[in-house]
Tab-separated table of C-alpha atoms in Angstrom:
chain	number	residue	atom	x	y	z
A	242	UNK	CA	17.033	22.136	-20.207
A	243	UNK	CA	17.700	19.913	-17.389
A	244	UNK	CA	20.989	18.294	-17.919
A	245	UNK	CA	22.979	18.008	-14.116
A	246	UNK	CA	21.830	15.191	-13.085
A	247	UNK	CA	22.697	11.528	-14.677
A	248	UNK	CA	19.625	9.942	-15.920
A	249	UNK	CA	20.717	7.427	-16.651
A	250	UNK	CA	22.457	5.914	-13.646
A	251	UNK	CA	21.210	3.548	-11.694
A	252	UNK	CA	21.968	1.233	-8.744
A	253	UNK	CA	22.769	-1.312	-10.598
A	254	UNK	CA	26.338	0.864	-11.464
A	255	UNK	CA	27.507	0.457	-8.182
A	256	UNK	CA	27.860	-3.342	-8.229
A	257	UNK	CA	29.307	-3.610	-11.713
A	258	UNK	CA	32.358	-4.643	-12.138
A	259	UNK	CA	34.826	-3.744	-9.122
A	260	UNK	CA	31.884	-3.686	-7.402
A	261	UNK	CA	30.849	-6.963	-8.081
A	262	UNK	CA	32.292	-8.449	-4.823
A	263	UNK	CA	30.714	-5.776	-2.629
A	264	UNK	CA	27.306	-6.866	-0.234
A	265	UNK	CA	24.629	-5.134	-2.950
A	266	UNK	CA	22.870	-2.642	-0.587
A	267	UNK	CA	22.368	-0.452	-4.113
A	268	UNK	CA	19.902	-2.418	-5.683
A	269	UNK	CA	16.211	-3.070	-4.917
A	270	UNK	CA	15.890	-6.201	-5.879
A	271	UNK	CA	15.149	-8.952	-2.552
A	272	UNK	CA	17.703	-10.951	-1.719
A	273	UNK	CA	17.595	-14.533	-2.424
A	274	UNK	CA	15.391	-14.059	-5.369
A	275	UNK	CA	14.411	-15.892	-7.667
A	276	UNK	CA	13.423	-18.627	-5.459
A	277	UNK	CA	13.422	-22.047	-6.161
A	278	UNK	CA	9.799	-22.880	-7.064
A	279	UNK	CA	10.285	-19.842	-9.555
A	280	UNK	CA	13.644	-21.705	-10.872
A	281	UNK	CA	12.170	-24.691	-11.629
A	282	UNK	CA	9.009	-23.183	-13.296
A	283	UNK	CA	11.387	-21.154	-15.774
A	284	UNK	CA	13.458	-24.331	-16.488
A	285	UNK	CA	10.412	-26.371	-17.302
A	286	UNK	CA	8.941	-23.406	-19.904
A	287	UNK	CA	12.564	-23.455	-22.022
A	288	UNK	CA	11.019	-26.837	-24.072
A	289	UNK	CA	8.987	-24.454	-25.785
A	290	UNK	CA	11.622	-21.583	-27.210
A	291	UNK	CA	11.240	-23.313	-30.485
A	292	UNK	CA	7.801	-21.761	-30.453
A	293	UNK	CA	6.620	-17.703	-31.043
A	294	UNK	CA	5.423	-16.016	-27.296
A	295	UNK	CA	1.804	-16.362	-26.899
A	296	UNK	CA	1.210	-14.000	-23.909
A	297	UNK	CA	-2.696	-14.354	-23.832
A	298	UNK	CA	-2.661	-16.666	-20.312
A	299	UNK	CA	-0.575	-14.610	-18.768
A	300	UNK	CA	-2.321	-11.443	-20.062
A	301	UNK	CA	-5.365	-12.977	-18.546
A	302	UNK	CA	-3.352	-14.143	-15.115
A	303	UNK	CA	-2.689	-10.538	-14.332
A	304	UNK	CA	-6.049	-9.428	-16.015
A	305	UNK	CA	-7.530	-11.744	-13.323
A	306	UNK	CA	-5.718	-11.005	-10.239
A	307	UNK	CA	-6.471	-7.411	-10.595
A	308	UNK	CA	-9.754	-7.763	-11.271
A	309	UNK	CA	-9.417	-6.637	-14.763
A	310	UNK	CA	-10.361	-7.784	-18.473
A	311	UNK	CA	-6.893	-8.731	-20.729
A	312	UNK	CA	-7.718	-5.745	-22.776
A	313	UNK	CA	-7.119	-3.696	-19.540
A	314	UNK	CA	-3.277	-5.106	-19.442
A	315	UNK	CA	-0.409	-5.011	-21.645
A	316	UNK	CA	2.593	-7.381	-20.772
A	317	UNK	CA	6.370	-5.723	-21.568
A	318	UNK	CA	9.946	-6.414	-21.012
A	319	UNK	CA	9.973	-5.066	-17.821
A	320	UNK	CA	8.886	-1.456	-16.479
A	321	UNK	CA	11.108	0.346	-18.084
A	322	UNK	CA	9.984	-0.686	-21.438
A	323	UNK	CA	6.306	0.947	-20.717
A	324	UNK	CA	8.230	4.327	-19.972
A	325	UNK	CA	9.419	4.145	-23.612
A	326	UNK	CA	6.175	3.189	-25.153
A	327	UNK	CA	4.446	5.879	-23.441
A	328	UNK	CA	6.631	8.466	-24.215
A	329	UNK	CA	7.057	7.275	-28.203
A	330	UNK	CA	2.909	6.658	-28.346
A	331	UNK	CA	1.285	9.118	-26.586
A	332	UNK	CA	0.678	12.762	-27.686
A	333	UNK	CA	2.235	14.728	-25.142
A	334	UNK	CA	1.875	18.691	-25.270
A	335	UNK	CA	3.274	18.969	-21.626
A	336	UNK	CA	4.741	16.649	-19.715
A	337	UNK	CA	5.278	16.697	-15.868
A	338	UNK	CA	7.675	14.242	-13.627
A	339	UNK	CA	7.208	14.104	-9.968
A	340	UNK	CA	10.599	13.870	-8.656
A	341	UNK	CA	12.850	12.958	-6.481
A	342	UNK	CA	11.837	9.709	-8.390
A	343	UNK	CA	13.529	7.114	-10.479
A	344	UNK	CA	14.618	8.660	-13.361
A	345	UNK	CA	13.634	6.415	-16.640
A	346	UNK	CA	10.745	8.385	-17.389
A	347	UNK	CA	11.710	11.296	-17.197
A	348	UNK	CA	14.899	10.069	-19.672
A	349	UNK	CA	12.648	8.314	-22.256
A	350	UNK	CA	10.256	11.229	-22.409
A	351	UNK	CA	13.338	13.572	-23.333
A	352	UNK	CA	14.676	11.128	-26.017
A	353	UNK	CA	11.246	10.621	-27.262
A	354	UNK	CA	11.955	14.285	-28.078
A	355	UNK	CA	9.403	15.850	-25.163
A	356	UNK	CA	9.886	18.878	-22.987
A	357	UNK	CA	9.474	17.662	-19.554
A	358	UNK	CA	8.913	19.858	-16.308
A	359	UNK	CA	9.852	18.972	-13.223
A	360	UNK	CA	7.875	19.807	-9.508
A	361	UNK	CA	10.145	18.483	-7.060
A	362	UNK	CA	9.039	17.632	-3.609
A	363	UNK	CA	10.581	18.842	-0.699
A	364	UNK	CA	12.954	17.195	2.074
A	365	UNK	CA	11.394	19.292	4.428
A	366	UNK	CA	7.971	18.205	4.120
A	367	UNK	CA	9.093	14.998	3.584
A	368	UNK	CA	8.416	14.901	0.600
A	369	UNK	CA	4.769	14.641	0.373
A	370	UNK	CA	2.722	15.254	-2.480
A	371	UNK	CA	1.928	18.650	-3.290
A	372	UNK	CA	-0.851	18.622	-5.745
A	373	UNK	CA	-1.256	22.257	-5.840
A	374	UNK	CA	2.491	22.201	-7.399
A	375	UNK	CA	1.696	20.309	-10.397
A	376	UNK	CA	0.241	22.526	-13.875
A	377	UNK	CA	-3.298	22.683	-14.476
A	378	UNK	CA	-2.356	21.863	-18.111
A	379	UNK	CA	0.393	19.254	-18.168
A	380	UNK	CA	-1.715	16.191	-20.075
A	381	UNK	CA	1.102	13.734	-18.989
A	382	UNK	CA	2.148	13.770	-15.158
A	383	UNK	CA	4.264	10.712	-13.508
A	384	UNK	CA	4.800	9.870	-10.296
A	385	UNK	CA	6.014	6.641	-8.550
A	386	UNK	CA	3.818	5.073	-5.269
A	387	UNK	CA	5.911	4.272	-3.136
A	388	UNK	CA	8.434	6.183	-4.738
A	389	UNK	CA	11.824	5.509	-4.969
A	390	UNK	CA	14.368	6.579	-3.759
A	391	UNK	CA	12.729	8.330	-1.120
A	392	UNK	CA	10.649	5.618	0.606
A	393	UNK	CA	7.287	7.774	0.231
A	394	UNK	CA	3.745	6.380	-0.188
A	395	UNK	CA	1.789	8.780	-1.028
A	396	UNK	CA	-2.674	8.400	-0.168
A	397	UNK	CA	-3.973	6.802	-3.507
A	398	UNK	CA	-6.789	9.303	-3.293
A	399	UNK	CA	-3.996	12.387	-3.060
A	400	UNK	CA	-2.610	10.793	-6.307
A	401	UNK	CA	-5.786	9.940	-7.740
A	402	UNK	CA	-6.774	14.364	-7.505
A	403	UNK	CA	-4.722	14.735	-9.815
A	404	UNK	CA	-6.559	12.993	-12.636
A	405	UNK	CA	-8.143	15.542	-14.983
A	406	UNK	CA	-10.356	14.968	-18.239
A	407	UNK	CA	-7.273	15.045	-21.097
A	408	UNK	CA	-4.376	14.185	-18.766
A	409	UNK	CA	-2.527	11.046	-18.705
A	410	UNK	CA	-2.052	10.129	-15.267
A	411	UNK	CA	0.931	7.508	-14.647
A	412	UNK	CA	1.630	5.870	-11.506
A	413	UNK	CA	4.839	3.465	-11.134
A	414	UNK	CA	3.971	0.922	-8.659
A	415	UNK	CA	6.823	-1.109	-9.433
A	416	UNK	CA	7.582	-1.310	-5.172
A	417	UNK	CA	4.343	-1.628	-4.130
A	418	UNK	CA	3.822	-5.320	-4.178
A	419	UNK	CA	6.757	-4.710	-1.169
A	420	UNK	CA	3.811	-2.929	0.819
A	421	UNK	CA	1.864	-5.026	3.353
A	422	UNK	CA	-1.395	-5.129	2.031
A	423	UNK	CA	-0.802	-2.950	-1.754
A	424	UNK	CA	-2.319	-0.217	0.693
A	425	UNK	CA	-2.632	3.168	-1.331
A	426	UNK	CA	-2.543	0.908	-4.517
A	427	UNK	CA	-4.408	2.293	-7.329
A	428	UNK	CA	-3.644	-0.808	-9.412
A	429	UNK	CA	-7.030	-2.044	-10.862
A	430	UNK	CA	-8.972	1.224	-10.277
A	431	UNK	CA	-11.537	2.045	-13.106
A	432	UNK	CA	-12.898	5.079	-11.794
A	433	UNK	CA	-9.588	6.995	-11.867
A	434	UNK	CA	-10.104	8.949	-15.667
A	435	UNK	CA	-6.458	8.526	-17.843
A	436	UNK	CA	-4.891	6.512	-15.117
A	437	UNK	CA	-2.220	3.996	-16.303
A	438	UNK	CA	-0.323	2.028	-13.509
A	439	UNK	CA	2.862	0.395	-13.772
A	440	UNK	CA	3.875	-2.822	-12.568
A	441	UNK	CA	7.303	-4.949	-12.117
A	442	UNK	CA	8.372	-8.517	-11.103
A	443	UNK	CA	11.658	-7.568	-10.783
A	444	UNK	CA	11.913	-6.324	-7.178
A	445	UNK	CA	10.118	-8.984	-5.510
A	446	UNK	CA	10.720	-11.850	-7.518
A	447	UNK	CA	14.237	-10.900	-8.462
A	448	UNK	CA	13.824	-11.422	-12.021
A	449	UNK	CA	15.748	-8.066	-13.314
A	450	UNK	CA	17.647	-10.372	-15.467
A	451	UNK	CA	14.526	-11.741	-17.481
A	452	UNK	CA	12.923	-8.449	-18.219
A	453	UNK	CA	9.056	-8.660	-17.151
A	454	UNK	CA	6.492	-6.123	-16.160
A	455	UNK	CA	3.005	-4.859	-17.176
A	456	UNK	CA	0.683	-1.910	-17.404
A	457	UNK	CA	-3.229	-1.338	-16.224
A	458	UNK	CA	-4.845	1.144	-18.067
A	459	UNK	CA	-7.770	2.130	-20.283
A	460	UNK	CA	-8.276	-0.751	-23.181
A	461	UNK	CA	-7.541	2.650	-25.710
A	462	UNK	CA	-4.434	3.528	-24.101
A	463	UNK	CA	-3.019	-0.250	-24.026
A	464	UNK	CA	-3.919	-0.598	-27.798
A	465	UNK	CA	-1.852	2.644	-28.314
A	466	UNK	CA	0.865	1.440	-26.895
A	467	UNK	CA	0.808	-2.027	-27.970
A	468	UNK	CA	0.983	-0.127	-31.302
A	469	UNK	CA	4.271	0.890	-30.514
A	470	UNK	CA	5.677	-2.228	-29.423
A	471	UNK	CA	7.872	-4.796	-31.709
A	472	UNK	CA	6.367	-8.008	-32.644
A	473	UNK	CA	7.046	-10.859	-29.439
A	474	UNK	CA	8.567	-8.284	-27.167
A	475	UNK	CA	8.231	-10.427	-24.250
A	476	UNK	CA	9.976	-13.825	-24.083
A	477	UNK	CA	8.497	-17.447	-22.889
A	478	UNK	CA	9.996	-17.701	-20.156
A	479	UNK	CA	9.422	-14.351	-19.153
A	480	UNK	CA	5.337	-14.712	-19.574
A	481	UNK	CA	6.063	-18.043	-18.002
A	482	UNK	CA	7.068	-16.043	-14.845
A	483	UNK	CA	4.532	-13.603	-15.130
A	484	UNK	CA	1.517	-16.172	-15.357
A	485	UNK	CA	3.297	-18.270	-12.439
A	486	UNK	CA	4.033	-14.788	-9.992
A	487	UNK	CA	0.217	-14.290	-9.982
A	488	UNK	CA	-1.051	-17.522	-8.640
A	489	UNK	CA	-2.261	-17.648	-5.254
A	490	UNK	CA	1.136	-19.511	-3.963
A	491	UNK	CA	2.739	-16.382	-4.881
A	492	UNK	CA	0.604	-13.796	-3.886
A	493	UNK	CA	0.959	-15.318	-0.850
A	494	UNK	CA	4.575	-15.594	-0.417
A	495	UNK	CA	4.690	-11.846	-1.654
A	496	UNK	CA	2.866	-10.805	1.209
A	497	UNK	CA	4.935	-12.614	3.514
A	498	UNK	CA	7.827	-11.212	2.097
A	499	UNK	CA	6.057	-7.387	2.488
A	500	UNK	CA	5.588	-7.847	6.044
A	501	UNK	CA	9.538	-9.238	6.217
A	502	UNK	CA	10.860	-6.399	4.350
A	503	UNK	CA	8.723	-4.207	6.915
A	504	UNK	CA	10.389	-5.923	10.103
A	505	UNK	CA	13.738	-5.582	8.333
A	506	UNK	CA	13.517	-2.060	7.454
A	507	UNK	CA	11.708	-0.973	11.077
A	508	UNK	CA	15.490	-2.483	12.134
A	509	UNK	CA	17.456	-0.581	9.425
A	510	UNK	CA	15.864	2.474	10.448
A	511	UNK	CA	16.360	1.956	14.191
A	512	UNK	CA	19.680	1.256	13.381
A	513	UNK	CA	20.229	4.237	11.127
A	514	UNK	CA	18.520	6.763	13.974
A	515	UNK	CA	21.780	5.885	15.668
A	516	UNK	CA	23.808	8.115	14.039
A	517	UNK	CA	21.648	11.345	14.775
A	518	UNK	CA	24.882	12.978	16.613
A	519	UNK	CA	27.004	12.370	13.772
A	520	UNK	CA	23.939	14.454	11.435
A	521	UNK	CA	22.201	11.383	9.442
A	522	UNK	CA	18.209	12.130	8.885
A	523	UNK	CA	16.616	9.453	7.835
A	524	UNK	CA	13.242	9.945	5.634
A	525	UNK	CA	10.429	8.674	7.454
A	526	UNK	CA	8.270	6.938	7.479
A	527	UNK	CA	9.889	4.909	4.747
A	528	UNK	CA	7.126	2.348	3.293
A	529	UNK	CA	9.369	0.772	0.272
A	530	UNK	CA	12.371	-1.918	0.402
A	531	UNK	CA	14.621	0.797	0.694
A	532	UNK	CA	15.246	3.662	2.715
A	533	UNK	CA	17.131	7.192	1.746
A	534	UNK	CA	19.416	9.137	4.089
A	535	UNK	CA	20.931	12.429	4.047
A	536	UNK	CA	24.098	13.316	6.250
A	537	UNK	CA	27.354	15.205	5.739
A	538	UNK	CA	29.622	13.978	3.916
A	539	UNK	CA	27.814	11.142	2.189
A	540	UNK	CA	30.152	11.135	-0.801
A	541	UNK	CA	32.941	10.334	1.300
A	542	UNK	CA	31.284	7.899	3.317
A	543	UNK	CA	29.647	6.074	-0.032
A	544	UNK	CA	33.541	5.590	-0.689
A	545	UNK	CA	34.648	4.121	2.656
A	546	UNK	CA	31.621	2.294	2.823
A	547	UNK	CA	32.988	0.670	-0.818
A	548	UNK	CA	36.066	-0.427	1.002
A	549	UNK	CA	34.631	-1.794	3.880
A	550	UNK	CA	32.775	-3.851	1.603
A	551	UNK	CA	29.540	-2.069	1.364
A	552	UNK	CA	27.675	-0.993	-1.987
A	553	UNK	CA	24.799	1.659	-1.785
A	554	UNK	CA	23.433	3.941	-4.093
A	555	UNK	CA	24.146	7.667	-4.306
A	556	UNK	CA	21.327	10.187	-4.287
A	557	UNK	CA	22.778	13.136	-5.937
A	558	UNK	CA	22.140	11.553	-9.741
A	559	UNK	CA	18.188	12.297	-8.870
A	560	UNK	CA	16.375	15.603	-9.276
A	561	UNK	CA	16.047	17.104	-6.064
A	562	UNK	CA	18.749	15.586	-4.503
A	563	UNK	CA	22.909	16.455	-3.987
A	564	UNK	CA	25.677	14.542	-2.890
A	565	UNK	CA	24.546	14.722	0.544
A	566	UNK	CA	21.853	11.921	-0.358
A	567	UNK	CA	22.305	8.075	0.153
A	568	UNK	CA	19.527	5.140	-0.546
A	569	UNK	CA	19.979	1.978	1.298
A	570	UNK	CA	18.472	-1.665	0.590
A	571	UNK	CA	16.496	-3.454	3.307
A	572	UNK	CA	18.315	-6.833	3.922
A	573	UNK	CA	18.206	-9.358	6.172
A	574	UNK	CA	19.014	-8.269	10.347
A	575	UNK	CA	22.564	-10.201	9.750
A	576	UNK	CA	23.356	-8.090	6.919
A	577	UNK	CA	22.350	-4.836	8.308
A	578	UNK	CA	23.655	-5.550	11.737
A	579	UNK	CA	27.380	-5.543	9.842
A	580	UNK	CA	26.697	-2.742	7.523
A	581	UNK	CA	25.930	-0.754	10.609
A	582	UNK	CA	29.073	-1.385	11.775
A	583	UNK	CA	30.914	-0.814	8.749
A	584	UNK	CA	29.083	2.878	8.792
A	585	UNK	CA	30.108	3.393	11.719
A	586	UNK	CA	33.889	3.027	10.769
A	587	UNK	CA	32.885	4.811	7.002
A	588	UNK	CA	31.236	7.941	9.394
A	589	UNK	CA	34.779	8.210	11.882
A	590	UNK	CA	36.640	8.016	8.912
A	591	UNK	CA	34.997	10.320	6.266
A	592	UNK	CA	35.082	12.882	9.994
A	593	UNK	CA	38.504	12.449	9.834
């Protein structure tokens, strides 16, 4: 059994209380999220709480801008909701986890009551895909695209070799709506045999609070799961937001924000390749809204970094990572400009 690593931390913990006053570089949610137009559209759908959800218009919003029929998509309170689902409604006789990689699925499967294997990648490659690492006979693998924390994204078809007839194939996309272009999205592939791709609004749209996400997958497997699933499990306004967050306006102010979050992270990076001398690597080339860095020290620095102000996540509570291991937001130039500063003092100080 697997049991050093906290699986059930995430970056959320850093900002929680004492933290709440820190600059949030732990969680990868965009800033200044939800925005207004989003607001407004959620206050308008609260004059119909009185009634039961009917998610069939948003079912068919993100049906249609996939390409997909409804019976392709099942709506749930958020990502991490589908993890659960799959791992109490599928048979699983072996499952596999792709890791480093966020660590819900991996938890549900084990409290589901699964043995779960784990093929990690590896820093020095990158951590690239190695297909050749995964069983023949696992029936369930999961991997994320692009995968967080490390920044990856892997070539849809690399991912999409590892389909096999009797294997359950699931690919969180949740950050890949952050990717100019959904390049390397398998999202609305039909030719991909027990594929089942995972979707979030939370990261782009900054709705973490409202609980809203989806999966694509075979009209058989979303019936399964929907089996599994309470009565109404996702709320008004939250199929409000999902119906509304696949329009063209939005579609189209995601992909401006993709290419933002690209600018902003090329100047993170740059920023970050400063501190080669002092040991920092930074894992490249990072394609998420987040980047993850591994230099000496990094506990130490995390802590400074606290009382400078600064909150970012900590690596070592994901499989394949240590304490060595920090993952950084992208924010805005402003923002970055004075963490960089502040890491600067947190470096000189944990040196000390």
């Amino acid at each position: 059994m697997h049991t050093e690593h906290d699986l059930r931390h995430h970056g959320d913990s850093e900002t929680r209380d004492e933290g709440s006053t820190l600059v949030d570089l732990a969680v990868n949610v965009r800033a200044d999220t939800p925005p207004a137009w989003l607001r407004e559209h959620l206050a308008r759908s609260l004059g119909g709480l009185a009634a039961y959800p009917d998610g069939r218009a948003a079912r068919a919003a993100v049906a249609a801008r996939h390409g997909l029929e409804a019976e392709r998509v099942l709506l749930t309170a958020g990502a991490a909701e589908a993890f659960v689902l799959l791992a109490r409604a599928l048979k699983v006789r072996q499952a596999v986890v792709v890791h480093p990689q966020f660590t819900e699925p991996e938890a549900a499967l084990r409290d589901a009551g699964h043995a779960v294997e784990r093929v990690l990648l590896r820093a020095e490659n990158g951590f690239r895909l190695d297909a050749a690492a995964v069983p023949e006979d696992a029936d369930l693998v999961v991997i994320g695209n692009p995968t967080n924390p490390t920044s990856v994204l892997h070539p849809a078809g690399s991912i999409a070799r590892l389909a096999r007839p009797g294997r359950t194939l699931v690919v969180d996309e949740a950050f890949m709506d952050a990717v100019p272009g959904e390049r390397e999205a398998l999202a609305g592939r039909r030719d991909v045999p027990g594929l089942v791709v995972l979707r979030s609004l939370t990261k782009t749209w900054g709705l973490a609070g409202l609980r809203i996400g989806y999966v694509l997958a075979a009209p058989e497997t979303v019936a399964e799961l929907e089996r599994a699933q309470p009565l109404w499990p996702v709320s008004t306004p939250a199929l409000a937001a999902a119906e509304a967050c696949m329009g063209a306006r939005a579609q189209a102010e995601a992909g401006h924000a993709a290419h933002r979050i690209a600018a902003d992270r090329a100047h993170l990076v740059a920023g970050l390749s400063e501190f080669a001398s002092d040991g920092l690597c930074v894992t490249e080339p990072a394609e998420g809204p987040f980047v993850l860095i591994r230099l000496p020290r990094a506990a130490a620095v995390r802590r400074h970094l606290r009382d400078l102000g600064f909150a970012v996540r900590r690596g070592d509570t994901f499989p394949g990572l240590d304490e060595e291991w920090l993952r950084i937001a992208v924010r805005d130039r402003g923002t970055v400009n004075r963490f960089l500063q502040a890491l600067d003092q947190a470096v000189t100080l944990a040196q000390g």
